[in-house]
Short mmCIF file of C-alpha atoms in Angstrom, two decimals:
data_model
loop_
_atom_site.label_atom_id
_atom_site.label_comp_id
_atom_site.label_asym_id
_atom_site.label_seq_id
_atom_site.Cartn_x
_atom_site.Cartn_y
_atom_site.Cartn_z
CA MET V 1 0.00 0.03 -0.01
CA ASN V 2 1.61 3.11 -1.20
CA THR V 3 -0.63 5.67 0.50
CA ASN V 4 0.16 9.28 1.25
CA PHE V 5 -0.05 9.54 4.91
CA PHE V 6 -1.44 13.29 4.77
CA GLU V 7 -4.11 12.12 2.25
CA LEU V 8 -5.12 9.14 4.51
CA PHE V 9 -5.97 11.77 7.15
CA HIS V 10 -7.24 14.34 4.83
CA LEU V 11 -4.52 16.79 5.98
CA PRO V 12 -2.80 19.34 3.80
CA GLN V 13 0.78 18.15 2.87
CA SER V 14 2.75 20.53 5.00
CA TYR V 15 5.12 20.64 7.89
CA ALA V 16 2.56 22.77 9.79
CA VAL V 17 -0.06 20.21 11.14
CA ASP V 18 -3.23 20.84 13.25
CA LEU V 19 -2.37 18.04 15.82
CA GLN V 20 -5.98 17.98 17.03
CA GLN V 21 -7.21 17.34 13.50
CA LEU V 22 -4.53 14.66 12.99
CA ASP V 23 -5.70 12.92 16.40
CA SER V 24 -9.23 12.89 15.44
CA ALA V 25 -8.60 11.81 11.94
CA TYR V 26 -6.52 8.82 13.28
CA ARG V 27 -9.29 7.91 15.75
CA ASP V 28 -11.70 7.85 12.94
CA VAL V 29 -9.52 5.56 10.69
CA GLN V 30 -8.98 3.36 13.82
CA SER V 31 -12.54 2.98 14.72
CA GLN V 32 -13.61 2.20 11.01
CA VAL V 33 -11.18 -0.64 10.88
CA HIS V 34 -11.53 -1.84 14.55
CA PRO V 35 -11.52 -5.62 14.84
CA ASP V 36 -14.83 -5.58 16.64
CA ARG V 37 -16.48 -4.35 13.54
CA PHE V 38 -15.18 -7.25 11.72
CA ALA V 39 -16.05 -10.05 14.24
CA MET V 40 -18.50 -11.62 11.70
CA ALA V 41 -16.52 -10.61 8.57
CA SER V 42 -14.65 -12.84 6.28
CA GLU V 43 -10.96 -13.78 6.82
CA ALA V 44 -9.99 -11.71 3.96
CA GLU V 45 -11.92 -8.64 5.09
CA ARG V 46 -10.45 -9.14 8.53
CA ARG V 47 -6.92 -9.08 7.07
CA VAL V 48 -7.48 -5.93 4.99
CA ALA V 49 -9.16 -4.17 8.17
CA MET V 50 -5.84 -5.15 9.93
CA GLN V 51 -3.69 -3.71 7.18
CA TRP V 52 -5.55 -0.49 7.44
CA ALA V 53 -5.15 -0.28 11.16
CA THR V 54 -1.42 -1.09 10.81
CA LEU V 55 -0.95 1.65 8.06
CA ALA V 56 -2.92 4.14 10.10
CA ASN V 57 -0.63 3.54 12.95
CA GLU V 58 2.41 3.97 10.88
CA ALA V 59 0.94 7.16 9.31
CA TYR V 60 0.27 8.51 12.72
CA GLN V 61 3.66 7.90 14.03
CA ALA V 62 5.32 9.46 10.97
CA LEU V 63 3.15 12.67 11.31
CA LYS V 64 2.74 13.25 15.08
CA LYS V 65 6.45 14.40 15.92
CA PRO V 66 7.80 17.32 14.01
CA LEU V 67 11.15 15.81 13.06
CA ALA V 68 9.64 12.50 11.80
CA ARG V 69 7.20 14.72 9.82
CA ALA V 70 10.02 16.58 8.15
CA GLU V 71 11.68 13.21 7.32
CA TYR V 72 8.55 12.11 5.82
CA LEU V 73 8.14 15.23 3.77
CA LEU V 74 11.57 14.85 2.63
CA LYS V 75 10.86 11.29 1.52
CA LEU V 76 7.77 12.58 -0.41
CA GLY V 77 9.92 15.16 -2.11
CA GLY V 78 12.49 12.51 -3.13
CA VAL V 79 15.19 13.95 -1.05
CA ASP V 80 17.38 11.59 0.88
CA PRO V 81 18.58 13.05 4.09
CA GLU V 82 21.84 10.82 4.00
CA LEU V 83 21.60 10.08 7.62
CA GLU V 84 23.86 7.06 7.40
CA SER V 85 26.28 8.46 4.79
CA ASN V 86 26.65 12.09 5.00
CA THR V 87 29.47 12.89 7.60
CA SER V 88 30.37 16.27 6.62
CA MET V 89 28.58 18.63 8.73
CA PRO V 90 29.57 22.31 9.07
CA VAL V 91 32.66 22.51 11.29
CA ASP V 92 31.36 25.18 13.55
CA PHE V 93 28.19 23.05 14.14
CA LEU V 94 30.48 19.93 14.98
CA MET V 95 32.55 22.00 17.31
CA ALA V 96 29.30 23.11 19.28
CA GLN V 97 28.36 19.41 19.38
CA MET V 98 31.82 18.62 20.84
CA GLU V 99 31.40 21.41 23.45
CA TRP V 100 27.83 20.21 24.49
CA ARG V 101 29.05 16.68 24.83
CA GLU V 102 32.11 17.84 26.90
CA GLU V 103 29.88 19.88 29.23
CA LEU V 104 27.52 16.81 29.46
CA ALA V 105 30.47 14.65 30.44
CA GLU V 106 31.47 17.09 33.01
CA ALA V 107 28.07 17.30 34.40
CA VAL V 108 27.74 13.62 34.65
CA SER V 109 31.09 13.07 36.32
CA SER V 110 30.18 15.65 39.03
CA LYS V 111 26.85 14.19 39.25
CA SER V 112 25.31 17.70 39.10
CA VAL V 113 21.56 17.84 38.63
CA PRO V 114 21.39 21.62 38.06
CA ALA V 115 24.15 21.48 35.45
CA LEU V 116 22.28 18.77 33.64
CA SER V 117 19.01 20.64 33.93
CA GLY V 118 20.55 23.79 32.58
CA LEU V 119 22.05 21.84 29.69
CA SER V 120 18.63 20.38 28.92
CA SER V 121 16.85 23.59 28.90
CA ARG V 122 19.41 25.30 26.68
CA LEU V 123 19.24 22.25 24.32
CA GLN V 124 15.38 22.52 24.21
CA SER V 125 15.46 26.19 23.15
CA GLU V 126 18.05 25.34 20.51
CA MET V 127 16.02 22.51 19.25
CA ASN V 128 12.75 24.68 19.18
CA ALA V 129 14.57 27.34 17.15
CA MET V 130 15.85 24.78 14.73
CA LEU V 131 12.45 23.09 14.42
CA SER V 132 10.78 26.47 13.59
CA ARG V 133 13.36 27.07 10.89
CA LEU V 134 12.76 23.64 9.56
CA GLY V 135 9.10 24.63 9.37
CA SER V 136 9.73 27.64 7.54
CA THR V 137 12.31 26.08 5.24
CA ILE V 138 9.86 23.41 4.13
CA ASP V 139 6.59 25.26 4.01
CA GLN V 140 7.46 28.69 3.03
CA GLU V 141 10.86 28.46 1.11
CA GLN V 142 10.20 24.99 0.06
CA ASP V 143 14.03 24.29 0.08
CA LEU V 144 14.16 20.60 0.68
CA ALA V 145 17.97 20.53 0.46
CA ALA V 146 18.31 23.02 3.17
CA ALA V 147 15.68 21.02 5.10
CA ALA V 148 17.70 17.99 4.83
CA LEU V 149 20.71 19.66 6.54
CA LEU V 150 18.53 20.86 9.36
CA VAL V 151 17.13 17.27 9.69
CA ARG V 152 20.77 16.10 9.97
CA LYS V 153 21.54 18.65 12.54
CA LEU V 154 18.42 17.87 14.63
CA LYS V 155 19.39 14.19 14.78
CA PHE V 156 22.43 15.29 16.69
CA LEU V 157 20.36 17.42 19.04
CA HIS V 158 17.97 14.63 19.69
CA LYS V 159 20.68 12.21 20.40
CA LEU V 160 22.22 14.52 23.04
CA ASP V 161 18.86 15.25 24.40
CA GLU V 162 18.27 11.46 25.06
CA GLU V 163 21.83 11.23 26.65
CA ILE V 164 20.99 14.15 29.09
CA GLU V 165 17.71 12.52 30.02
CA ASN V 166 19.44 9.10 30.54
CA ALA V 167 21.99 10.95 32.77
CA LEU V 168 19.30 12.76 34.77
CA ASP V 169 17.46 9.50 35.23
CA ALA V 170 20.52 7.68 36.46
CA ILE V 171 21.45 10.47 39.07
CA GLY V 172 18.02 11.38 39.95
CA MET Y 1 24.88 -7.28 20.51
CA ALA Y 2 28.44 -8.17 21.46
CA TYR Y 3 31.49 -6.20 20.76
CA SER Y 4 34.47 -8.00 19.41
CA ASP Y 5 37.67 -8.27 21.65
CA LYS Y 6 39.55 -5.80 19.62
CA VAL Y 7 36.75 -3.14 19.76
CA ILE Y 8 36.71 -3.74 23.73
CA ASP Y 9 40.37 -3.39 23.83
CA HIS Y 10 40.34 0.09 22.02
CA TYR Y 11 37.29 1.16 23.97
CA GLU Y 12 38.84 0.43 27.40
CA ASN Y 13 42.38 1.53 26.50
CA PRO Y 14 41.84 4.06 23.71
CA ARG Y 15 45.10 5.04 22.07
CA ASN Y 16 46.08 8.62 21.29
CA VAL Y 17 43.17 10.48 22.89
CA GLY Y 18 43.54 14.25 23.12
CA SER Y 19 44.23 17.23 20.89
CA PHE Y 20 47.04 19.18 19.14
CA GLU Y 21 46.95 22.85 18.77
CA LYS Y 22 44.40 23.56 15.89
CA GLY Y 23 46.41 26.69 14.75
CA ASP Y 24 49.75 24.73 14.45
CA GLU Y 25 50.95 24.78 10.86
CA SER Y 26 52.00 21.11 11.07
CA VAL Y 27 48.56 20.00 12.35
CA GLY Y 28 45.55 18.90 10.09
CA THR Y 29 42.17 18.61 11.93
CA GLY Y 30 39.21 16.59 10.60
CA MET Y 31 35.71 16.92 12.21
CA VAL Y 32 32.97 14.64 11.10
CA GLY Y 33 29.72 13.53 12.48
CA ALA Y 34 27.23 10.64 11.86
CA PRO Y 35 23.67 11.98 11.89
CA ALA Y 36 22.09 8.59 12.32
CA CYS Y 37 23.46 8.05 15.67
CA GLY Y 38 24.74 11.46 16.66
CA ASP Y 39 28.45 10.39 16.86
CA VAL Y 40 30.93 13.16 16.62
CA MET Y 41 34.64 12.70 15.70
CA LYS Y 42 37.53 14.81 15.83
CA LEU Y 43 40.80 13.48 14.30
CA GLN Y 44 44.14 15.48 14.15
CA ILE Y 45 47.34 14.51 12.36
CA LYS Y 46 50.84 16.08 12.93
CA VAL Y 47 52.89 16.00 9.88
CA ASN Y 48 56.52 16.61 9.75
CA GLU Y 49 58.59 18.43 6.89
CA ALA Y 50 59.09 15.00 4.91
CA GLY Y 51 55.27 14.85 4.73
CA VAL Y 52 55.01 12.00 7.01
CA ILE Y 53 52.33 11.65 9.78
CA GLU Y 54 54.44 11.67 13.08
CA ASP Y 55 51.65 11.72 15.50
CA ALA Y 56 47.73 11.53 15.58
CA LYS Y 57 45.19 12.33 18.25
CA PHE Y 58 41.45 11.80 18.48
CA LYS Y 59 38.47 12.68 20.40
CA THR Y 60 35.24 10.85 19.73
CA TYR Y 61 31.71 11.06 21.37
CA GLY Y 62 29.84 8.03 20.34
CA CYS Y 63 29.47 4.29 20.80
CA GLY Y 64 32.15 1.88 21.52
CA SER Y 65 32.66 1.07 17.92
CA ALA Y 66 33.09 4.70 17.00
CA ILE Y 67 35.68 5.18 19.62
CA ALA Y 68 37.57 1.76 18.75
CA SER Y 69 37.51 2.86 15.03
CA SER Y 70 38.95 6.29 15.54
CA SER Y 71 41.57 4.92 18.29
CA LEU Y 72 42.62 2.22 15.57
CA VAL Y 73 43.11 4.71 12.80
CA THR Y 74 45.31 7.02 14.77
CA GLU Y 75 47.56 4.14 15.16
CA TRP Y 76 47.32 3.15 11.58
CA VAL Y 77 48.10 6.69 10.31
CA LYS Y 78 51.41 7.11 12.31
CA GLY Y 79 54.35 6.73 9.99
CA LYS Y 80 52.28 7.02 6.85
CA SER Y 81 52.58 9.68 4.01
CA LEU Y 82 49.47 11.73 3.35
CA ASP Y 83 48.63 9.68 0.18
CA GLU Y 84 49.11 6.34 2.25
CA ALA Y 85 46.69 7.69 4.89
CA LEU Y 86 44.13 8.57 2.35
CA SER Y 87 44.15 5.00 1.03
CA ILE Y 88 42.91 3.69 4.26
CA LYS Y 89 39.41 2.23 3.69
CA ASN Y 90 36.54 1.79 5.97
CA THR Y 91 36.23 -1.71 4.98
CA GLN Y 92 39.68 -2.45 6.43
CA ILE Y 93 38.84 -0.86 9.65
CA ALA Y 94 35.57 -2.78 9.90
CA GLU Y 95 37.43 -5.96 9.17
CA GLU Y 96 40.18 -5.40 11.70
CA LEU Y 97 37.47 -4.74 14.48
CA ALA Y 98 35.05 -7.23 13.23
CA LEU Y 99 32.39 -4.68 13.16
CA PRO Y 100 28.66 -5.99 12.50
CA PRO Y 101 26.78 -4.50 9.69
CA VAL Y 102 24.89 -1.98 11.91
CA LYS Y 103 28.07 -0.51 12.97
CA ILE Y 104 29.84 -0.21 9.65
CA HIS Y 105 28.89 3.57 9.60
CA CYS Y 106 31.43 4.05 12.55
CA SER Y 107 34.09 2.88 10.24
CA ILE Y 108 32.96 5.20 7.47
CA LEU Y 109 33.11 7.93 10.07
CA ALA Y 110 36.76 7.07 10.78
CA GLU Y 111 37.78 6.85 7.06
CA ASP Y 112 36.06 10.42 6.50
CA ALA Y 113 37.91 11.83 9.61
CA ILE Y 114 41.14 10.87 8.07
CA LYS Y 115 40.23 12.35 4.75
CA ALA Y 116 38.90 15.78 6.46
CA ALA Y 117 42.33 15.93 8.48
CA VAL Y 118 44.43 15.46 5.38
CA GLU Y 119 42.43 17.96 3.45
CA ASP Y 120 42.61 20.51 6.20
CA TYR Y 121 46.40 20.12 6.39
CA LYS Y 122 46.68 20.39 2.58
CA ALA Y 123 44.55 23.45 2.58
CA LYS Y 124 46.69 25.13 5.16
CA HIS Y 125 49.86 24.50 2.98
CA THR Y 126 48.49 25.38 -0.40
CA ALA Y 127 46.87 28.54 0.81
CA SER Y 128 50.28 30.08 1.77
#
């Protein structure tokens, strides 16, 4: 099934998404294909209903989170973000990544919750700023190559965010 | 997933961790990153007047395989000319460390780090 996830939920194909509309469209599809409705149906019908439920779930996951949504829009636009193969990020960006990680390592070794929380809140605002730039790059400027670079950058920030959360869990 | 003994050895006793002065004329610095896993790698080479890599240092934030790959290549590039260093392939790194397919990108990162360091050194020396 090669269905456009935006079309599946009757949403405009854009980075900006009305999350309430997405949620209710998702619930609609799920209720239409709910196994209870197909209790008396043939095996073939049940199988099709199950496939729709799986597809709706996949579509919902792809559209719910902003970064995943951007990756999906790149895919629709035929742009490969080269997450596995593109290692040449801008040097100043990589320097900043090194510095973030050095700070994280220090905060972890001193077991400092305030340092980790401070790092986390600075990272959140950096990620939010980058996500809003990603939105305008895709929706207004329609520059998918620039969006691919932002997606690559956000992957690093997400990874760092995960590590900070893990460190906070381990200490707290 | 189990790490090979060689990966564990390099991970627990990484060779050549650290930095050279970035502005030093004899130093080439390569910075690379892997978006898929968020690994960041800095690899530096110190080149003598004969064009031979005398020393190398690295700093890597990432998984055990990424650290082992960078540690290994700092050992390999020592005593090599720039062209010899450029001929190091990620497949050799992956084979030496017995990296599983999901960790191949760590060896690609290390190969790209050498290339970036050599390029940086060459750029410093052709600009003048």
